[in-house]
CSV table of C-alpha atoms in Angstrom, one decimal:
chain,number,residue,atom,x,y,z
A,187,MET,CA,-53.1,-36.9,96.3
A,188,ALA,CA,-49.8,-37.4,98.1
A,189,GLN,CA,-47.1,-35.1,97.1
A,190,GLN,CA,-44.2,-36.7,95.3
A,191,ILE,CA,-40.9,-36.4,97.1
A,192,PRO,CA,-38.1,-35.6,94.6
A,193,ALA,CA,-35.1,-37.8,94.5
A,194,PRO,CA,-32.1,-36.4,96.3
A,195,VAL,CA,-29.6,-34.6,94.0
A,196,PRO,CA,-26.3,-36.4,93.9
A,197,THR,CA,-23.4,-34.5,95.6
A,198,ALA,CA,-19.7,-34.8,95.4
A,199,ALA,CA,-18.7,-37.5,97.8
A,200,GLN,CA,-16.7,-36.5,100.9
A,201,PHE,CA,-15.6,-39.9,102.2
A,202,ALA,CA,-14.0,-39.8,105.6
A,203,ASN,CA,-12.1,-43.1,104.8
A,204,PRO,CA,-10.5,-44.4,101.7
A,205,LEU,CA,-12.8,-46.2,99.2
A,206,PRO,CA,-10.4,-48.6,97.5
A,207,VAL,CA,-11.4,-50.8,94.6
A,208,ILE,CA,-8.0,-51.5,93.1
A,209,SER,CA,-5.8,-50.4,96.1
A,210,THR,CA,-5.7,-47.9,99.0
A,211,LYS,CA,-2.5,-46.5,97.5
A,212,TYR,CA,-4.6,-44.7,94.9
A,213,CYS,CA,-6.8,-43.0,97.4
A,214,THR,CA,-5.8,-39.5,98.5
A,215,PRO,CA,-7.3,-37.4,101.4
A,216,TYR,CA,-7.9,-34.6,98.9
A,217,SER,CA,-9.5,-34.3,95.4
A,218,ILE,CA,-7.2,-34.6,92.4
A,219,ILE,CA,-7.3,-33.5,88.8
A,220,LEU,CA,-6.0,-35.9,86.1
A,221,ALA,CA,-5.4,-35.5,82.4
A,222,VAL,CA,-6.1,-38.6,80.4
A,223,VAL,CA,-4.7,-38.4,76.9
A,224,LYS,CA,-5.4,-40.8,74.1
A,225,LYS,CA,-3.3,-40.9,71.0
A,226,VAL,CA,-6.0,-41.5,68.3
A,227,MET,CA,-3.6,-42.5,65.5
A,228,THR,CA,-2.1,-45.6,67.1
A,229,ILE,CA,-2.3,-49.0,65.5
A,230,SER,CA,-2.6,-50.9,68.8
A,231,GLY,CA,-5.7,-49.1,70.0
A,232,GLY,CA,-4.2,-48.3,73.4
A,233,GLY,CA,-2.0,-45.3,73.7
A,234,PHE,CA,-3.4,-43.7,76.9
A,235,VAL,CA,-1.2,-41.6,79.1
A,236,VAL,CA,-2.4,-40.2,82.5
A,237,THR,CA,-0.7,-37.2,84.1
A,238,ASP,CA,-1.4,-35.0,87.2
A,239,THR,CA,-1.5,-31.2,87.3
A,240,ASN,CA,2.3,-31.1,87.3
A,241,ASN,CA,2.4,-33.0,84.1
A,242,THR,CA,3.9,-36.0,85.9
A,243,VAL,CA,3.1,-39.3,84.3
A,244,ILE,CA,1.1,-41.5,86.7
A,245,PHE,CA,-0.3,-44.2,84.5
A,246,LYS,CA,0.0,-45.6,81.0
A,247,VAL,CA,-2.3,-47.9,79.1
A,248,GLU,CA,-1.2,-50.5,76.6
A,249,GLY,CA,-3.8,-52.0,74.3
A,250,LYS,CA,-4.3,-54.9,72.0
A,251,LEU,CA,-7.3,-55.0,69.7
A,252,MET,CA,-8.6,-57.1,66.8
A,253,THR,CA,-8.3,-60.4,68.8
A,254,PHE,CA,-11.0,-62.6,70.3
A,255,HIS,CA,-10.6,-60.6,73.4
A,256,ASP,CA,-10.0,-56.8,73.4
A,257,GLN,CA,-7.4,-56.2,76.1
A,258,ARG,CA,-5.7,-53.3,77.8
A,259,VAL,CA,-3.2,-53.1,80.6
A,260,LEU,CA,-3.1,-50.2,83.1
A,261,LEU,CA,0.6,-49.6,84.0
A,262,ASP,CA,2.2,-47.5,86.6
A,263,ALA,CA,4.8,-44.8,85.8
A,264,ASP,CA,7.5,-47.5,85.9
A,265,GLY,CA,5.7,-49.8,83.5
A,266,MET,CA,4.5,-52.3,86.1
A,267,PRO,CA,1.1,-53.8,85.4
A,268,ILE,CA,-1.6,-52.7,87.8
A,269,VAL,CA,-4.8,-54.2,86.2
A,270,THR,CA,-5.8,-55.9,83.0
A,271,LEU,CA,-9.0,-54.9,81.2
A,272,ARG,CA,-10.5,-57.7,79.1
A,273,GLN,CA,-13.6,-57.7,76.9
A,274,LYS,CA,-15.0,-60.8,75.3
A,275,ARG,CA,-16.3,-59.9,71.9
A,276,MET,CA,-19.9,-60.4,70.9
A,277,THR,CA,-21.4,-60.2,74.4
A,278,ALA,CA,-24.8,-58.5,74.5
A,279,HIS,CA,-23.9,-55.8,77.0
A,280,HIS,CA,-20.3,-55.5,76.0
A,281,ARG,CA,-19.0,-56.7,79.4
A,282,TRP,CA,-15.4,-55.9,80.5
A,283,ASN,CA,-13.7,-57.8,83.3
A,284,VAL,CA,-10.8,-56.2,85.2
A,285,TYR,CA,-8.2,-58.4,86.9
A,286,ARG,CA,-5.2,-57.8,89.1
A,287,GLY,CA,-1.8,-57.5,87.3
A,288,LYS,CA,-1.8,-59.3,84.0
A,289,SER,CA,-4.0,-62.1,85.2
A,290,LYS,CA,-7.1,-63.5,83.6
A,291,GLU,CA,-8.0,-65.9,86.4
A,292,PRO,CA,-11.4,-65.7,88.1
A,293,GLY,CA,-9.8,-65.5,91.5
A,294,ASP,CA,-8.0,-62.3,90.4
A,295,LEU,CA,-11.2,-60.6,89.2
A,296,ILE,CA,-11.7,-57.1,90.9
A,297,PHE,CA,-14.8,-55.8,89.1
A,298,SER,CA,-16.8,-56.0,85.9
A,299,VAL,CA,-18.4,-53.3,83.8
A,300,GLN,CA,-21.3,-53.6,81.4
A,301,ARG,CA,-23.9,-51.5,79.6
A,302,SER,CA,-27.2,-51.1,81.5
A,303,SER,CA,-29.0,-52.0,78.2
A,304,MET,CA,-28.0,-53.3,74.8
A,305,ILE,CA,-28.7,-50.1,72.8
A,306,GLN,CA,-28.2,-46.7,74.3
A,307,LEU,CA,-28.8,-43.1,73.3
A,308,LYS,CA,-26.8,-42.0,76.3
A,309,ALA,CA,-23.9,-43.7,78.1
A,310,LYS,CA,-24.9,-45.7,81.1
A,311,LEU,CA,-22.7,-48.4,82.6
A,312,HIS,CA,-23.1,-50.6,85.6
A,313,VAL,CA,-20.1,-51.6,87.7
A,314,PHE,CA,-20.2,-54.8,89.8
A,315,LEU,CA,-17.5,-55.7,92.3
A,316,ALA,CA,-16.2,-59.3,92.2
A,317,ASN,CA,-18.0,-60.3,95.4
A,318,ASN,CA,-21.4,-59.0,94.0
A,319,THR,CA,-22.1,-62.3,92.3
A,320,GLU,CA,-25.9,-61.9,92.0
A,321,LYS,CA,-25.5,-58.5,90.2
A,322,LYS,CA,-29.1,-57.5,91.1
A,323,VAL,CA,-27.9,-54.0,92.1
A,324,CYS,CA,-24.7,-52.4,90.8
A,325,ASP,CA,-22.0,-51.1,93.1
A,326,PHE,CA,-21.2,-48.1,91.0
A,327,MET,CA,-22.7,-46.4,87.9
A,328,VAL,CA,-21.3,-44.3,85.1
A,329,GLU,CA,-23.6,-41.9,83.2
A,330,GLY,CA,-22.8,-39.5,80.4
A,331,THR,CA,-23.2,-38.6,76.7
A,332,TRP,CA,-21.5,-40.4,73.8
A,333,ALA,CA,-21.4,-37.4,71.6
A,334,GLU,CA,-19.9,-34.9,74.1
A,335,LYS,CA,-17.7,-37.5,75.7
A,336,THR,CA,-18.6,-36.4,79.2
A,337,CYS,CA,-19.4,-38.7,82.2
A,338,VAL,CA,-20.0,-38.8,85.9
A,339,VAL,CA,-19.2,-41.7,88.1
A,340,TYR,CA,-21.7,-42.4,91.0
A,341,THR,CA,-22.1,-44.8,93.8
A,342,GLY,CA,-24.6,-47.6,92.9
A,343,ASP,CA,-27.5,-45.8,94.5
A,344,ARG,CA,-26.6,-42.6,92.6
A,345,THR,CA,-26.5,-40.4,95.7
A,346,ASN,CA,-22.8,-39.7,95.6
A,347,ILE,CA,-20.5,-38.4,92.9
A,348,LEU,CA,-17.1,-40.1,92.8
A,349,ALA,CA,-15.6,-38.4,89.7
A,350,LYS,CA,-16.4,-36.2,86.7
A,351,MET,CA,-14.9,-36.3,83.3
A,352,GLU,CA,-15.1,-34.0,80.3
A,353,LYS,CA,-13.3,-33.9,77.0
A,354,GLU,CA,-11.0,-31.0,76.3
A,355,THR,CA,-11.5,-30.0,72.6
A,356,THR,CA,-8.8,-27.9,71.1
A,357,ILE,CA,-7.6,-27.4,67.5
A,358,GLY,CA,-4.1,-28.5,68.6
A,359,ASN,CA,-5.3,-31.9,70.0
A,360,ALA,CA,-7.3,-32.5,66.8
A,361,LEU,CA,-4.3,-31.7,64.5
A,362,ILE,CA,-1.9,-34.1,66.3
A,363,GLY,CA,-4.6,-36.9,66.7
A,364,LYS,CA,-5.2,-36.8,70.4
A,365,ASP,CA,-8.3,-37.1,72.7
A,366,LYS,CA,-7.7,-35.4,76.0
A,367,TYR,CA,-10.0,-35.7,79.0
A,368,SER,CA,-9.9,-33.7,82.2
A,369,VAL,CA,-10.9,-35.9,85.2
A,370,THR,CA,-11.7,-34.6,88.7
A,371,VAL,CA,-11.6,-37.4,91.4
A,372,CYS,CA,-13.1,-36.8,94.8
A,373,ARG,CA,-11.1,-37.3,98.0
A,374,ASN,CA,-10.5,-40.8,99.2
A,375,VAL,CA,-11.8,-42.3,95.9
A,376,ASP,CA,-9.5,-44.8,94.1
A,377,TYR,CA,-8.3,-42.8,91.1
A,378,ALA,CA,-6.8,-45.9,89.4
A,379,PHE,CA,-10.3,-47.4,89.4
A,380,ILE,CA,-11.7,-44.2,87.8
A,381,VAL,CA,-9.1,-44.2,85.1
A,382,ALA,CA,-9.9,-47.9,84.3
A,383,LEU,CA,-13.6,-46.9,83.9
A,384,ILE,CA,-12.7,-44.1,81.5
A,385,VAL,CA,-10.6,-46.4,79.3
A,386,ILE,CA,-13.6,-48.8,79.1
A,387,LEU,CA,-16.0,-46.0,78.5
A,388,ASP,CA,-13.8,-44.7,75.6
A,389,ASP,CA,-13.9,-48.1,74.0
A,390,MET,CA,-17.7,-48.3,74.3
A,391,ASN,CA,-18.0,-44.9,72.7
A,392,HIS,CA,-17.0,-46.5,69.4
A,393,ILE,CA,-19.7,-49.1,69.8
A,394,SER,CA,-22.3,-46.4,70.1
A,395,ASP,CA,-21.8,-45.7,66.4
A,396,ARG,CA,-23.4,-49.1,65.7
A,397,ASP,CA,-26.2,-48.2,68.1
A,398,GLU,CA,-27.0,-45.1,66.1
A,399,LEU,CA,-27.2,-47.3,62.9
A,400,ALA,CA,-29.7,-49.6,64.6
A,401,ILE,CA,-31.8,-46.7,65.9
A,402,ASN,CA,-32.0,-45.1,62.5
A,403,ILE,CA,-33.1,-48.4,61.0
A,404,GLY,CA,-35.8,-48.6,63.6
A,405,LYS,CA,-36.9,-45.0,62.9
A,406,THR,CA,-37.1,-45.7,59.1
A,407,MET,CA,-39.1,-48.9,59.7
A,408,VAL,CA,-41.8,-46.9,61.6
A,409,GLY,CA,-41.9,-44.2,59.0
A,410,LEU,CA,-39.7,-41.5,60.7
A,411,PRO,CA,-36.8,-39.7,59.2
A,412,PRO,CA,-33.5,-40.9,60.8
A,413,THR,CA,-32.4,-37.4,61.6
A,414,LEU,CA,-35.6,-36.4,63.3
A,415,ALA,CA,-34.7,-34.3,66.4
A,416,GLY,CA,-36.6,-34.3,69.7
A,417,LEU,CA,-37.8,-37.9,69.4
A,418,PRO,CA,-39.7,-38.9,72.5
A,419,PRO,CA,-37.7,-41.4,74.6
A,420,THR,CA,-40.4,-44.1,74.4
A,421,LEU,CA,-40.5,-43.9,70.6
A,422,ALA,CA,-36.7,-43.7,70.4
A,423,ASP,CA,-36.5,-46.9,72.5
A,424,PHE,CA,-39.1,-48.6,70.3
A,425,GLY,CA,-37.1,-47.5,67.2
A,426,ALA,CA,-33.9,-48.8,68.7
A,427,ASP,CA,-35.4,-52.1,69.7
A,428,PHE,CA,-37.1,-52.5,66.3
A,429,GLY,CA,-33.9,-51.7,64.5
A,430,LEU,CA,-32.0,-54.2,66.5
A,431,GLN,CA,-34.6,-56.9,66.1
A,432,THR,CA,-34.6,-56.2,62.3
A,433,LEU,CA,-30.8,-56.7,62.2
A,434,VAL,CA,-30.9,-59.8,64.3
A,435,GLN,CA,-33.8,-61.3,62.3
A,436,GLN,CA,-31.9,-60.6,59.1
A,437,GLN,CA,-28.9,-62.5,60.4
A,438,ILE,CA,-31.1,-65.4,61.5
A,439,ASP,CA,-32.8,-65.5,58.1
A,440,ASP,CA,-29.4,-65.4,56.3
A,441,GLU,CA,-28.1,-68.3,58.5
A,442,GLU,CA,-31.3,-70.3,57.8
A,443,GLN,CA,-30.9,-69.6,54.1
A,444,GLU,CA,-27.3,-70.8,54.2
A,445,LYS,CA,-28.4,-74.0,56.0
A,446,ASP,CA,-31.2,-74.6,53.5
A,447,GLU,CA,-28.7,-74.2,50.6
A,448,ASP,CA,-26.3,-76.6,52.3
A,449,VAL,CA,-29.0,-79.2,52.8
A,450,GLN,CA,-30.1,-78.8,49.1
A,451,LYS,CA,-26.5,-79.1,47.9
A,452,THR,CA,-26.1,-82.3,50.0
A,453,ASN,CA,-29.4,-83.7,48.6
A,454,ASP,CA,-28.3,-82.9,45.1
A,455,GLU,CA,-25.0,-84.6,45.6
A,456,VAL,CA,-26.6,-87.7,47.1
A,457,GLN,CA,-29.1,-87.8,44.2
A,458,GLU,CA,-26.3,-87.5,41.6
A,459,LYS,CA,-24.4,-90.3,43.3
A,460,GLU,CA,-27.4,-92.6,43.3
A,461,ILE,CA,-28.0,-91.9,39.6
A,462,GLU,CA,-24.3,-92.6,38.9
A,463,GLU,CA,-24.4,-95.9,40.8
A,464,ASN,CA,-27.6,-97.0,38.9
A,465,GLU,CA,-26.0,-96.2,35.6
A,466,ASN,CA,-22.9,-98.3,36.5
A,467,GLU,CA,-25.0,-101.2,37.6
A,468,ASN,CA,-26.8,-101.2,34.2
Protein backbone atom coordinates (compact mmCIF):
# COMPACT_ATOMS: atom_id res chain seq x y z
CA MET A 1 0.00 0.00 0.00
CA ALA A 2 1.36 3.41 -0.94
CA GLN A 3 2.23 5.60 1.99
CA GLN A 4 0.11 8.71 2.34
CA ILE A 5 2.01 11.96 2.04
CA PRO A 6 0.83 14.40 4.72
CA ALA A 7 -0.38 17.80 3.59
CA PRO A 8 2.19 20.56 4.11
CA VAL A 9 1.80 22.51 7.34
CA PRO A 10 0.88 26.15 6.65
CA THR A 11 3.62 28.61 7.56
CA ALA A 12 3.65 32.35 8.11
CA ALA A 13 4.03 33.96 4.71
CA GLN A 14 7.25 35.80 3.92
CA PHE A 15 6.32 37.54 0.70
CA ALA A 16 9.24 39.28 -0.97
CA ASN A 17 6.86 41.68 -2.73
CA PRO A 18 3.70 43.43 -1.53
CA LEU A 19 0.44 41.46 -1.78
CA PRO A 20 -2.10 44.25 -2.22
CA VAL A 21 -5.82 43.58 -2.29
CA ILE A 22 -7.11 47.04 -1.37
CA SER A 23 -3.89 49.04 -1.88
CA THR A 24 -0.09 48.72 -1.71
CA LYS A 25 -0.06 51.60 0.81
CA TYR A 26 -1.32 49.10 3.41
CA CYS A 27 1.53 46.64 2.79
CA THR A 28 4.61 47.01 5.00
CA PRO A 29 7.99 45.20 4.63
CA TYR A 30 7.67 43.97 8.22
CA SER A 31 4.96 42.20 10.24
CA ILE A 32 2.65 44.42 12.28
CA ILE A 33 0.37 43.96 15.28
CA LEU A 34 -3.00 45.70 15.35
CA ALA A 35 -5.67 46.05 18.02
CA VAL A 36 -9.23 45.88 16.70
CA VAL A 37 -11.71 47.14 19.28
CA LYS A 38 -15.47 46.85 18.94
CA LYS A 39 -17.79 48.77 21.20
CA VAL A 40 -20.51 46.20 21.83
CA MET A 41 -23.09 48.59 23.24
CA THR A 42 -23.60 50.72 20.13
CA ILE A 43 -26.94 51.15 18.39
CA SER A 44 -25.51 51.42 14.87
CA GLY A 45 -23.74 48.06 15.03
CA GLY A 46 -20.42 49.49 13.77
CA GLY A 47 -18.19 51.02 16.38
CA PHE A 48 -14.81 49.47 15.43
CA VAL A 49 -11.53 51.28 16.07
CA VAL A 50 -8.16 49.91 14.87
CA THR A 51 -4.90 51.02 16.46
CA ASP A 52 -1.22 50.07 16.19
CA THR A 53 1.18 49.19 19.02
CA ASN A 54 1.64 52.90 19.78
CA ASN A 55 -2.13 53.22 20.29
CA THR A 56 -2.34 55.38 17.18
CA VAL A 57 -5.69 55.14 15.40
CA ILE A 58 -5.27 53.71 11.90
CA PHE A 59 -8.82 52.84 10.90
CA LYS A 60 -12.38 53.30 12.06
CA VAL A 61 -15.47 51.39 10.99
CA GLU A 62 -18.92 52.90 10.73
CA GLY A 63 -21.90 50.57 10.50
CA LYS A 64 -25.55 50.62 9.56
CA LEU A 65 -27.71 47.61 10.36
CA MET A 66 -31.38 46.63 10.25
CA THR A 67 -31.74 47.67 6.60
CA PHE A 68 -32.19 45.56 3.47
CA HIS A 69 -28.40 45.61 3.20
CA ASP A 70 -26.09 45.46 6.19
CA GLN A 71 -23.37 47.98 5.46
CA ARG A 72 -20.12 49.07 7.03
CA VAL A 73 -17.54 51.59 5.84
CA LEU A 74 -13.83 51.26 6.63
CA LEU A 75 -12.40 54.76 7.16
CA ASP A 76 -8.83 55.97 7.51
CA ALA A 77 -7.67 57.99 10.52
CA ASP A 78 -8.92 61.21 8.88
CA GLY A 79 -12.39 59.79 8.29
CA MET A 80 -11.98 59.23 4.54
CA PRO A 81 -13.73 56.11 3.20
CA ILE A 82 -11.44 53.31 2.04
CA VAL A 83 -13.90 50.50 1.30
CA THR A 84 -17.58 49.75 1.83
CA LEU A 85 -18.67 46.32 3.06
CA ARG A 86 -22.18 45.36 2.00
CA GLN A 87 -24.21 42.23 2.75
CA LYS A 88 -27.49 41.42 1.08
CA ARG A 89 -29.77 39.85 3.62
CA MET A 90 -31.23 36.36 3.19
CA THR A 91 -28.41 35.00 0.99
CA ALA A 92 -27.70 31.31 1.60
CA HIS A 93 -23.99 31.71 2.33
CA HIS A 94 -24.24 35.22 3.83
CA ARG A 95 -22.15 36.83 1.11
CA TRP A 96 -20.48 40.18 1.62
CA ASN A 97 -19.21 42.35 -1.24
CA VAL A 98 -16.43 44.89 -0.65
CA TYR A 99 -16.24 47.99 -2.89
CA ARG A 100 -13.83 50.89 -3.24
CA GLY A 101 -14.73 54.05 -1.34
CA LYS A 102 -18.45 54.34 -0.70
CA SER A 103 -19.40 52.80 -4.03
CA LYS A 104 -21.76 49.91 -4.64
CA GLU A 105 -21.15 49.69 -8.39
CA PRO A 106 -20.03 46.33 -9.86
CA GLY A 107 -17.02 48.00 -11.48
CA ASP A 108 -15.73 49.03 -8.03
CA LEU A 109 -15.98 45.54 -6.52
CA ILE A 110 -12.65 44.45 -4.97
CA PHE A 111 -13.52 41.10 -3.42
CA SER A 112 -16.37 39.08 -1.96
CA VAL A 113 -16.57 36.87 1.14
CA GLN A 114 -18.94 34.00 1.84
CA ARG A 115 -19.28 30.98 4.07
CA SER A 116 -17.95 27.74 2.64
CA SER A 117 -21.23 26.07 3.67
CA MET A 118 -24.64 27.20 4.88
CA ILE A 119 -24.29 25.83 8.42
CA GLN A 120 -20.97 25.62 10.25
CA LEU A 121 -19.69 24.32 13.56
CA LYS A 122 -16.43 26.18 12.91
CA ALA A 123 -15.83 29.38 11.01
CA LYS A 124 -14.69 28.87 7.43
CA LEU A 125 -14.95 31.68 4.90
CA HIS A 126 -13.93 31.77 1.26
CA VAL A 127 -12.63 35.00 -0.27
CA PHE A 128 -12.85 35.65 -4.01
CA LEU A 129 -11.17 38.55 -5.80
CA ALA A 130 -13.33 40.46 -8.27
CA ASN A 131 -11.57 38.99 -11.30
CA ASN A 132 -12.25 35.44 -10.05
CA THR A 133 -15.66 35.31 -11.69
CA GLU A 134 -16.00 31.51 -11.86
CA LYS A 135 -15.34 31.12 -8.10
CA LYS A 136 -14.31 27.49 -8.44
CA VAL A 137 -11.30 27.99 -6.18
CA CYS A 138 -11.07 30.72 -3.55
CA ASP A 139 -8.18 33.21 -3.53
CA PHE A 140 -8.00 33.38 0.27
CA MET A 141 -9.50 31.47 3.16
CA VAL A 142 -10.41 32.31 6.76
CA GLU A 143 -10.68 29.55 9.35
CA GLY A 144 -11.35 29.76 13.07
CA THR A 145 -13.77 29.04 15.90
CA TRP A 146 -16.94 30.98 16.60
CA ALA A 147 -16.92 30.36 20.34
CA GLU A 148 -13.31 31.39 20.99
CA LYS A 149 -13.37 34.15 18.35
CA THR A 150 -10.01 33.24 16.89
CA CYS A 151 -9.10 32.93 13.23
CA VAL A 152 -6.29 32.47 10.74
CA VAL A 153 -6.22 33.97 7.23
CA TYR A 154 -4.60 31.75 4.59
CA THR A 155 -3.86 31.89 0.90
CA GLY A 156 -6.45 29.99 -1.13
CA ASP A 157 -4.37 26.80 -1.24
CA ARG A 158 -3.95 26.98 2.55
CA THR A 159 -0.16 26.75 2.39
CA ASN A 160 0.64 30.26 3.64
CA ILE A 161 -0.62 32.16 6.67
CA LEU A 162 -1.31 35.84 6.06
CA ALA A 163 -2.59 36.86 9.49
CA LYS A 164 -3.75 35.55 12.86
CA MET A 165 -6.40 36.97 15.17
CA GLU A 166 -7.36 36.17 18.74
CA LYS A 167 -9.75 37.79 21.16
CA GLU A 168 -8.34 39.46 24.26
CA THR A 169 -10.71 38.63 27.10
CA THR A 170 -10.42 40.83 30.18
CA ILE A 171 -12.83 41.83 32.93
CA GLY A 172 -12.30 45.47 32.03
CA ASN A 173 -13.34 44.96 28.41
CA ALA A 174 -16.44 43.06 29.52
CA LEU A 175 -17.47 45.75 31.99
CA ILE A 176 -17.24 48.61 29.48
CA GLY A 177 -18.87 46.61 26.69
CA LYS A 178 -15.95 46.05 24.33
CA ASP A 179 -14.66 43.21 22.19
CA LYS A 180 -10.92 43.52 21.60
CA TYR A 181 -8.96 41.48 19.08
CA SER A 182 -5.20 41.25 18.66
CA VAL A 183 -4.21 40.81 15.02
CA THR A 184 -0.76 39.89 13.71
CA VAL A 185 -0.31 40.61 9.98
CA CYS A 186 2.64 39.13 8.09
CA ARG A 187 5.05 41.29 6.12
CA ASN A 188 3.90 42.70 2.77
CA VAL A 189 0.30 41.61 3.44
CA ASP A 190 -2.44 44.22 2.96
CA TYR A 191 -3.53 44.95 6.54
CA ALA A 192 -6.59 46.97 5.46
CA PHE A 193 -7.78 43.82 3.68
CA ILE A 194 -7.22 41.78 6.86
CA VAL A 195 -9.19 44.28 8.98
CA ALA A 196 -12.10 44.16 6.50
CA LEU A 197 -12.15 40.35 6.80
CA ILE A 198 -12.24 40.54 10.60
CA VAL A 199 -15.18 42.96 10.55
CA ILE A 200 -17.09 40.57 8.28
CA LEU A 201 -16.12 37.58 10.45
CA ASP A 202 -17.41 39.39 13.54
CA ASP A 203 -20.78 39.88 11.89
CA MET A 204 -20.98 36.24 10.84
CA ASN A 205 -20.20 35.24 14.41
CA HIS A 206 -23.69 36.41 15.38
CA ILE A 207 -25.24 34.29 12.60
CA SER A 208 -23.57 31.22 14.13
CA ASP A 209 -26.06 31.40 17.02
CA ARG A 210 -28.81 30.55 14.52
CA ASP A 211 -26.68 27.69 13.21
CA GLU A 212 -26.49 26.23 16.72
CA LEU A 213 -30.27 26.32 16.95
CA ALA A 214 -30.63 24.41 13.67
CA ILE A 215 -28.01 21.87 14.73
CA ASN A 216 -29.76 21.26 18.06
CA ILE A 217 -33.05 20.76 16.26
CA GLY A 218 -31.37 18.22 14.02
CA LYS A 219 -29.88 16.37 16.99
CA THR A 220 -33.26 16.27 18.71
CA MET A 221 -34.94 14.91 15.58
CA VAL A 222 -32.46 11.99 15.41
CA GLY A 223 -32.91 11.24 19.11
CA LEU A 224 -29.76 12.87 20.49
CA PRO A 225 -29.60 15.38 23.34
CA PRO A 226 -28.73 18.87 22.01
CA THR A 227 -25.88 19.29 24.49
CA LEU A 228 -24.17 15.98 23.62
CA ALA A 229 -20.39 16.52 23.54
CA GLY A 230 -18.00 14.83 21.16
CA LEU A 231 -20.51 14.29 18.39
CA PRO A 232 -18.80 12.73 15.33
CA PRO A 233 -18.50 15.27 12.46
CA THR A 234 -20.57 13.19 10.03
CA LEU A 235 -23.42 12.91 12.51
CA ALA A 236 -23.12 16.57 13.42
CA ASP A 237 -23.35 17.52 9.75
CA PHE A 238 -26.37 15.23 9.37
CA GLY A 239 -28.00 16.83 12.39
CA ALA A 240 -27.30 20.32 11.06
CA ASP A 241 -28.64 19.49 7.61
CA PHE A 242 -31.68 17.76 9.10
CA GLY A 243 -32.34 20.73 11.37
CA LEU A 244 -32.07 23.19 8.51
CA GLN A 245 -34.29 21.07 6.27
CA THR A 246 -36.85 20.91 9.08
CA LEU A 247 -36.86 24.69 9.45
CA VAL A 248 -37.09 25.25 5.69
CA GLN A 249 -39.84 22.64 5.29
CA GLN A 250 -41.78 24.22 8.14
CA GLN A 251 -41.57 27.61 6.42
CA ILE A 252 -42.73 26.08 3.12
CA ASP A 253 -45.63 24.34 4.88
CA ASP A 254 -46.63 27.59 6.58
CA GLU A 255 -46.56 29.46 3.27
CA GLU A 256 -48.61 26.73 1.57
CA GLN A 257 -51.13 26.83 4.38
CA GLU A 258 -51.43 30.61 4.04
CA LYS A 259 -51.98 30.23 0.29
CA ASP A 260 -54.65 27.58 0.87
CA GLU A 261 -56.38 29.81 3.40
CA ASP A 262 -56.30 32.73 0.95
CA VAL A 263 -57.76 30.56 -1.82
CA GLN A 264 -60.47 29.26 0.51
CA LYS A 265 -61.29 32.80 1.60
CA THR A 266 -61.57 33.92 -2.03
CA ASN A 267 -63.81 30.97 -2.88
CA ASP A 268 -66.04 31.73 0.10
CA GLU A 269 -66.33 35.37 -0.97
CA VAL A 270 -67.20 34.38 -4.54
CA GLN A 271 -69.80 31.91 -3.29
CA GLU A 272 -71.36 34.48 -0.97
CA LYS A 273 -71.51 36.98 -3.84
CA GLU A 274 -73.21 34.46 -6.12
CA ILE A 275 -75.79 33.66 -3.42
CA GLU A 276 -76.44 37.37 -2.89
CA GLU A 277 -76.89 37.95 -6.63
CA ASN A 278 -79.31 35.02 -6.90
CA GLU A 279 -81.36 36.34 -4.00
CA ASN A 280 -81.54 39.80 -5.61
CA GLU A 281 -82.71 38.29 -8.92
CA ASN A 282 -85.49 36.40 -7.12
